C-alpha positions in Angstrom: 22.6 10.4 -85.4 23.3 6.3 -85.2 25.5 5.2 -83.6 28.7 5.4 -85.8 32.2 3.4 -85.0 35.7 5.1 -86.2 37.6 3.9 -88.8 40.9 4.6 -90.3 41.2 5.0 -94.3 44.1 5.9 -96.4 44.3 8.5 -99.0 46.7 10.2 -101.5 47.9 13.5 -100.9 45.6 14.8 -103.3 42.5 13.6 -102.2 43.2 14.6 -98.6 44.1 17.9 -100.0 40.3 18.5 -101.4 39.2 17.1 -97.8 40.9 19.4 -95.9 40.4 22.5 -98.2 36.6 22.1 -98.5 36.4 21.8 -94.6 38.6 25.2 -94.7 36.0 26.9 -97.1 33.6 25.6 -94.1 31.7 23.4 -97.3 31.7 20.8 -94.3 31.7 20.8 -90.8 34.9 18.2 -90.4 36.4 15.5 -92.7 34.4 13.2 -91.2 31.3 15.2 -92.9 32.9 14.9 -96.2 33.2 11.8 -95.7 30.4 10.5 -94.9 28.8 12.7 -97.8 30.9 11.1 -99.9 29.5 7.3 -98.4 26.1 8.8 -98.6 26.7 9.7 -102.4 28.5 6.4 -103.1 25.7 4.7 -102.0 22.9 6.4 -104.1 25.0 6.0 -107.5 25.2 2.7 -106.3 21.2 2.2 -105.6 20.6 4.0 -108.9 22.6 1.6 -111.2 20.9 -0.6 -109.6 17.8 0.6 -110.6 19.2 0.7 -113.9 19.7 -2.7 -114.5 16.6 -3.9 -113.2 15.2 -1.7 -115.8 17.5 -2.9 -118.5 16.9 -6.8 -117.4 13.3 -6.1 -117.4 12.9 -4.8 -121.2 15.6 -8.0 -121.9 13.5 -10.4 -120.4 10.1 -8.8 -122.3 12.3 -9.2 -125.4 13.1 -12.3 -124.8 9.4 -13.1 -123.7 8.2 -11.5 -127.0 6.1 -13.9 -128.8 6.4 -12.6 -132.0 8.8 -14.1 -134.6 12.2 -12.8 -135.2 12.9 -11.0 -138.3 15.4 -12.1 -140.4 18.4 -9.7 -141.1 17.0 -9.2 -144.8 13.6 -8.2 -143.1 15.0 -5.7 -141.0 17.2 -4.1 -143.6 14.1 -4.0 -145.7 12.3 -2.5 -143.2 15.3 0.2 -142.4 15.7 0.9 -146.1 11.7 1.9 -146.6 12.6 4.2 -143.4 15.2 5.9 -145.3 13.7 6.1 -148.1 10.9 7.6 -146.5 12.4 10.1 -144.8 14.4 10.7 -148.0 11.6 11.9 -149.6 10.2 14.3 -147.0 13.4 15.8 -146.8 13.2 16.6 -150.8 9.5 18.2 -150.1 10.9 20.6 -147.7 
């Protein structure tokens, strides 16, 4: 293991609670194990979000980057209303 330096942290009475009951049920080892599980978990949300907004920037920027020519509101209501009313019709065939 690195080497690891101790800190002090606060808590409410309810979170401690869950601490100390899931080390009873021996789900971990000590409250330090929960809580460094808890950093560890913290830490990949916070790698994954991340993630996610690169990959939401990324289709912004291609957007943005798109050469074609924006459609007018009227063209893409046109364009919705030719959906529907396709899909209105296969609905009637079935």
């Amino acid at each position: 293991m690195q080497s690891a330096e101790k800190i002090s942290i606060t808590m409410t009475p309810e979170q401690l609670r869950a601490v100390r009951e899931s080390v009873a049920a021996g789900e971990y080892a000590s409250t330090s194990e929960v809580l460094r599980d808890a950093v560890r978990l913290w830490q990949r949300q916070r790698q994954e979000d991340a993630e996610r907004l690169n990959v939401i920037r990324a289709r912004i920027r291609r957007s943005l980057d798109d050469p074609r020519p924006a459609l007018s509101f009227e063209d893409v209501e046109a364009h919705l209303e030719a959906l529907f009313a396709e899909a209105e019709q296969g609905s009637d065939r079935g």
